[in-house]
Amino acid sequence: MPLHLPSDLGRPIPDSPHAVSACLPTWADNIGYEEGEPRVKEKLTTGYPRFVYNRFCRDLFVWVGERAAGPGQDCLVFPTAAAADRAAGFIDRRLDADVTGVVPLANAAWDNGHTETHAVVFPAEHARVAQDGWQHIGEGISSRQAEDLLAGHVAEPADEALEQIVSRVASLAGAPTDRTWLASCGMSAFAAIHRAIDQLQPGHDSVQFGFPYVDALKVQQLCGSSGCWFLPRGDRAELDQLQEALENGRTVSGIFTEFPSNPLLAVPDLGRLAELCQAHSVPLVVDETISGFGNVDVLSVADAVCSSLTKSFSGVGDVTAGSIVVNPSSRFADRLAAALTASPPAGLYAADAAVLERNSRDYAERLPVTCENARR
């Protein structure tokens, strides 16, 4: 029986130590979660990994902290040096001070094959800022890799699984595999394409057209070389406003939108947005997570498409992942591909890739059922 009783509050969905969601059976529980009510928070044994540290991750932070952090310091662990550097940079920029250190785990007296993992050490008083970076950029170590690190285990390579996932995503999106990238989660993918766009036009604001998922806005506001011009309604009037600004010479690095938006399910005029972007040589990035590759074709009008694979593509709720697909016909295709190759998102840990590949095998069969359920 599905979890739905008041007594189910906080139980993981699915029943797995790697579950990425938890039961909030009543509307009051949902409000309590958002408002941080102790009665709700105390029941949560897990949650979405960017918002709630998985228990394996928490244990890993303690273990590494005892070996790499000094008095009054905390640490977070990341799968690559580049991801750790980005997390440290986020903290230092927010605090306008050089307060972080990046430590290879080999320096923490740990020689177990996870050679790329690094810790970011920071003053414990700034743990909230560090968690903001973990949440917004989405490149923290996964619970499966944390579990393996604690056990002194290294997952078997999953090259075949990774190739199958890339092929599956590319086929659904209508793109070649060499224009498709996998990421550790949807926000990791979004942050990576935002970095790539920012490199094409540094020093200029991006445009967020329509009210987006919160972290998509935060990445644009906090992680680029400039800021973000936020057009929250995403309607005809704001499209007119955007067109007028571009025609009057305003330069923007790129335009980001969701199709449809999360959570308001608003649908922007992609055709007109694409025409504006073509006319003014501005990259258009569309996040189609809510609709899914199998339901919409947005790559035909976008320069790049990013998506969370955690939701319907996986369909189970026990692994996070994301993807970026660059339109091979885009005038920006080669430059975006070069930027993504030079600064890729944190990728999938081998054990996570194996799980996602298995989960997504029946995605095409599940999709009509999902659509039918949505109509009811």
XYZ file of C-alpha atoms in Angstrom:
376
model
C 0.000 0.000 0.000
C 1.364 3.478 -0.859
C 2.548 5.563 2.065
C -0.220 7.998 2.968
C -1.066 7.688 6.666
C -0.099 10.354 9.227
C 2.135 7.744 10.832
C 4.100 7.473 7.554
C 5.501 10.990 7.954
C 9.205 11.056 7.135
C 9.517 7.512 5.820
C 11.777 7.163 2.758
C 10.298 6.698 -0.717
C 11.275 4.091 -1.861
C 12.354 2.013 1.110
C 16.050 2.360 0.354
C 19.020 3.990 2.107
C 19.512 5.902 -1.153
C 15.928 7.183 -1.449
C 15.705 10.743 -2.760
C 12.277 11.551 -1.323
C 10.310 11.117 1.874
C 6.645 10.842 2.748
C 4.784 14.062 3.603
C 1.267 12.601 3.845
C -0.745 15.746 4.579
C -0.821 19.294 3.267
C 0.011 20.478 6.775
C 3.123 18.292 6.675
C 4.201 19.928 3.416
C 3.750 23.378 4.927
C 5.568 22.238 8.046
C 8.477 20.992 5.959
C 8.794 24.305 4.118
C 8.550 26.278 7.357
C 10.990 24.034 9.210
C 8.613 22.787 11.888
C 10.477 20.508 14.348
C 7.665 17.921 14.342
C 8.292 17.397 10.613
C 12.074 17.784 10.507
C 12.567 15.342 13.367
C 10.672 12.651 11.457
C 12.667 12.970 8.254
C 15.168 10.154 7.980
C 16.057 11.151 4.421
C 15.128 13.669 1.740
C 16.241 15.086 -1.567
C 20.057 14.862 -1.444
C 20.683 18.498 -2.344
C 18.482 19.615 0.560
C 19.054 16.877 3.125
C 22.435 15.236 3.611
C 22.057 11.475 3.253
C 23.209 9.563 6.337
C 26.148 8.034 4.442
C 27.232 11.529 3.440
C 26.876 12.792 7.011
C 28.986 9.916 8.315
C 31.584 10.582 5.630
C 31.782 14.275 6.526
C 32.470 13.336 10.141
C 35.110 10.762 9.187
C 36.924 13.127 6.842
C 36.514 16.074 9.198
C 38.279 14.194 11.978
C 41.281 13.793 9.683
C 41.277 16.896 7.496
C 39.498 19.685 9.393
C 40.872 21.708 12.252
C 39.165 22.982 15.404
C 36.022 24.939 14.611
C 35.894 23.630 11.050
C 33.432 21.495 9.102
C 33.784 19.839 5.728
C 31.804 18.593 2.759
C 33.020 15.995 0.264
C 32.877 16.208 -3.532
C 33.550 13.627 -6.251
C 36.159 15.645 -8.166
C 38.691 18.385 -7.554
C 36.851 20.662 -9.987
C 33.548 20.233 -8.137
C 35.297 20.940 -4.834
C 36.947 24.047 -6.283
C 33.579 25.344 -7.476
C 32.031 24.713 -4.058
C 34.910 26.471 -2.302
C 34.658 29.388 -4.722
C 30.949 29.714 -4.005
C 31.586 29.957 -0.255
C 34.435 32.443 -0.608
C 32.452 34.678 -2.974
C 29.402 34.692 -0.730
C 31.517 35.634 2.292
C 33.840 37.922 0.328
C 36.754 36.245 2.071
C 39.192 33.407 1.491
C 38.001 31.012 4.207
C 38.004 27.593 2.525
C 40.515 24.867 1.864
C 40.340 22.042 -0.674
C 41.871 18.788 0.554
C 42.475 15.629 -1.529
C 41.222 12.677 0.448
C 44.597 11.017 0.006
C 45.839 13.674 2.422
C 43.290 12.419 4.922
C 45.249 9.144 5.222
C 42.777 7.446 2.920
C 44.111 5.278 0.120
C 41.197 3.271 -1.240
C 41.005 4.023 -4.937
C 38.685 7.051 -4.872
C 41.491 9.229 -6.184
C 39.351 12.083 -7.475
C 37.432 12.829 -4.271
C 38.199 16.058 -2.426
C 36.915 17.721 0.723
C 36.128 21.394 1.157
C 37.014 22.604 4.646
C 35.410 25.782 6.017
C 34.639 27.493 9.339
C 31.750 25.696 11.027
C 29.945 28.996 11.523
C 29.498 29.191 7.744
C 27.919 25.749 7.344
C 24.701 27.292 6.020
C 26.548 29.053 3.194
C 28.369 25.823 2.352
C 25.070 23.959 2.252
C 23.651 26.621 -0.067
C 26.424 25.863 -2.545
C 25.829 22.121 -2.183
C 22.138 22.727 -2.902
C 22.381 25.218 -5.761
C 25.232 23.692 -7.792
C 24.342 20.086 -7.006
C 27.790 18.521 -7.251
C 28.116 16.942 -3.811
C 29.230 13.355 -3.463
C 26.443 10.812 -3.946
C 25.230 8.575 -1.149
C 26.404 5.445 -2.964
C 29.917 6.776 -3.351
C 29.911 7.938 0.270
C 28.798 4.468 1.347
C 31.602 2.880 -0.668
C 34.186 5.291 0.706
C 33.193 4.466 4.256
C 33.407 0.753 3.484
C 36.738 1.037 1.683
C 35.089 -0.209 -1.497
C 35.344 0.984 -5.108
C 32.453 0.270 -7.467
C 33.173 -1.688 -10.618
C 33.517 0.528 -13.711
C 30.181 1.193 -15.403
C 31.322 2.346 -18.837
C 28.717 0.237 -20.620
C 25.912 1.562 -18.415
C 27.059 5.140 -19.002
C 27.160 4.580 -22.757
C 23.668 3.092 -22.707
C 22.274 6.029 -20.726
C 23.903 8.563 -23.054
C 22.560 6.688 -26.065
C 19.084 6.528 -24.521
C 19.005 10.251 -23.726
C 20.458 11.250 -27.097
C 17.942 9.106 -28.966
C 14.999 10.542 -27.046
C 16.230 14.105 -27.498
C 17.087 13.638 -31.172
C 20.791 14.396 -30.919
C 24.103 12.592 -31.422
C 25.828 11.070 -28.423
C 28.825 13.380 -28.812
C 26.545 16.308 -28.038
C 25.150 14.686 -24.876
C 26.561 14.961 -21.342
C 25.508 13.255 -18.117
C 25.617 14.937 -14.726
C 25.250 13.891 -11.103
C 21.838 15.608 -10.903
C 19.657 18.059 -12.777
C 21.119 21.122 -11.075
C 24.652 19.947 -11.791
C 23.644 19.840 -15.461
C 22.024 23.278 -15.260
C 25.038 24.804 -13.522
C 27.349 23.351 -16.179
C 25.421 24.741 -19.153
C 25.178 28.067 -17.316
C 28.992 28.084 -16.943
C 29.344 27.316 -20.638
C 26.964 30.115 -21.625
C 28.753 32.501 -19.268
C 32.069 31.720 -20.972
C 30.610 32.674 -24.353
C 29.521 36.124 -23.147
C 31.275 36.857 -19.827
C 30.303 39.918 -17.866
C 26.714 40.059 -19.092
C 23.512 39.093 -17.309
C 21.639 35.973 -18.280
C 17.864 36.144 -18.692
C 15.529 33.885 -16.751
C 12.264 33.949 -18.690
C 9.401 32.765 -16.504
C 9.249 31.763 -12.854
C 11.618 28.782 -12.524
C 12.657 26.159 -10.064
C 14.357 28.092 -7.261
C 17.902 26.800 -7.714
C 17.908 27.571 -11.432
C 17.447 31.213 -10.509
C 20.000 31.058 -7.691
C 22.698 29.641 -9.984
C 22.206 32.521 -12.400
C 22.181 35.111 -9.633
C 25.126 33.771 -7.637
C 27.406 31.680 -9.848
C 28.142 33.652 -12.993
C 30.435 36.493 -13.972
C 27.439 38.816 -13.819
C 23.868 38.497 -12.577
C 20.438 37.597 -13.894
C 17.657 39.621 -15.459
C 14.587 37.901 -14.042
C 11.336 38.112 -16.008
C 9.078 36.130 -13.656
C 5.778 36.127 -15.536
C 7.186 34.897 -18.825
C 4.160 36.309 -20.649
C 3.651 38.320 -23.836
C 4.258 41.642 -22.101
C 7.622 40.501 -20.747
C 8.486 39.025 -24.127
C 7.802 42.448 -25.632
C 10.003 43.983 -22.924
C 12.798 41.548 -23.723
C 12.517 42.182 -27.451
C 12.659 45.942 -26.954
C 15.763 45.658 -24.751
C 17.586 43.465 -27.267
C 16.635 45.725 -30.166
C 17.960 48.697 -28.185
C 21.346 47.020 -27.830
C 21.239 45.310 -24.451
C 23.639 42.355 -24.415
C 22.740 39.219 -22.493
C 24.770 36.037 -22.144
C 21.870 33.665 -22.734
C 18.168 33.100 -22.162
C 16.982 30.308 -19.867
C 13.429 29.025 -19.635
C 11.497 25.941 -18.534
C 8.943 24.054 -20.625
C 6.743 23.898 -18.697
C 7.864 25.749 -15.607
C 8.355 24.113 -12.211
C 6.107 24.390 -10.224
C 3.631 26.707 -11.966
C 3.424 24.698 -15.226
C 3.486 27.869 -17.317
C 4.453 27.434 -20.972
C 6.480 30.198 -22.634
C 6.210 31.105 -26.312
C 9.258 29.108 -27.374
C 8.792 29.947 -31.037
C 9.022 33.668 -30.446
C 11.838 33.269 -27.917
C 13.790 31.257 -30.475
C 13.222 33.908 -33.139
C 14.513 36.603 -30.771
C 17.565 34.538 -29.922
C 18.304 33.891 -33.585
C 17.909 37.554 -34.479
C 20.227 38.753 -31.712
C 22.666 35.826 -31.578
C 21.737 34.804 -28.030
C 21.854 31.156 -26.874
C 18.519 29.697 -25.743
C 18.575 27.005 -23.051
C 15.400 25.064 -22.232
C 14.856 22.860 -19.186
C 12.210 20.283 -20.094
C 12.352 18.219 -16.891
C 8.616 18.425 -16.197
C 7.501 17.407 -19.694
C 10.269 14.928 -20.536
C 12.066 14.031 -23.765
C 9.341 11.624 -24.785
C 6.579 14.233 -24.663
C 8.041 17.359 -26.244
C 10.629 18.291 -28.842
C 12.318 21.453 -27.620
C 15.769 20.778 -29.062
C 14.501 21.853 -32.486
C 14.199 25.438 -31.211
C 16.772 25.494 -28.385
C 20.543 25.712 -28.538
C 20.794 23.395 -25.547
C 18.404 21.382 -23.399
C 19.032 20.378 -19.807
C 17.008 17.957 -17.745
C 16.826 16.157 -14.451
C 16.868 12.397 -14.990
C 15.980 11.837 -11.333
C 12.243 12.022 -11.908
C 10.391 10.234 -14.699
C 13.480 8.988 -16.553
C 14.628 7.014 -13.516
C 11.116 6.436 -12.234
C 12.178 4.837 -8.953
C 13.470 7.616 -6.721
C 16.707 6.004 -5.593
C 19.285 7.841 -7.717
C 19.891 11.375 -8.976
C 21.167 12.318 -12.426
C 20.921 15.007 -15.064
C 21.708 15.584 -18.712
C 22.699 18.285 -21.164
C 22.039 17.995 -24.886
C 23.486 20.554 -27.297
C 21.657 21.093 -30.574
C 24.151 20.043 -33.268
C 22.557 22.575 -35.650
C 23.043 25.495 -33.255
C 25.435 28.251 -34.275
C 26.846 27.877 -30.753
C 27.193 24.078 -30.883
C 30.964 23.847 -31.215
C 31.669 26.549 -28.644
C 29.214 25.124 -26.129
C 30.623 21.632 -26.625
C 34.158 22.925 -26.117
C 33.144 24.761 -22.945
C 31.335 21.705 -21.563
C 34.291 19.484 -22.365
C 36.662 21.893 -20.630
C 34.389 22.347 -17.602
C 32.000 19.383 -17.452
C 29.455 18.766 -14.715
C 30.283 16.324 -11.958
C 29.480 12.992 -13.544
C 27.719 9.866 -12.346
C 29.441 7.548 -9.900
C 29.684 4.048 -11.358
C 27.214 2.500 -8.908
C 24.708 5.284 -9.594
C 25.111 4.814 -13.345
C 24.350 1.104 -13.017
C 21.164 1.863 -11.064
C 19.995 4.585 -13.463
C 20.592 2.403 -16.502
C 18.506 -0.377 -14.985
C 15.745 1.975 -13.839
C 15.393 3.716 -17.199
C 15.145 0.657 -19.431
C 11.345 0.849 -19.435
C 11.069 4.647 -19.613
C 9.373 4.554 -23.023
C 6.793 2.058 -21.743
C 6.130 4.026 -18.547
C 5.690 7.372 -20.269
C 2.152 6.803 -21.647
C 1.026 5.611 -18.217
C 2.443 8.752 -16.625
C 0.639 10.922 -19.161
C -2.649 9.107 -18.653
C -2.373 9.457 -14.884
C -1.756 13.189 -15.306
C -4.999 13.547 -17.265
C -7.105 12.071 -14.478
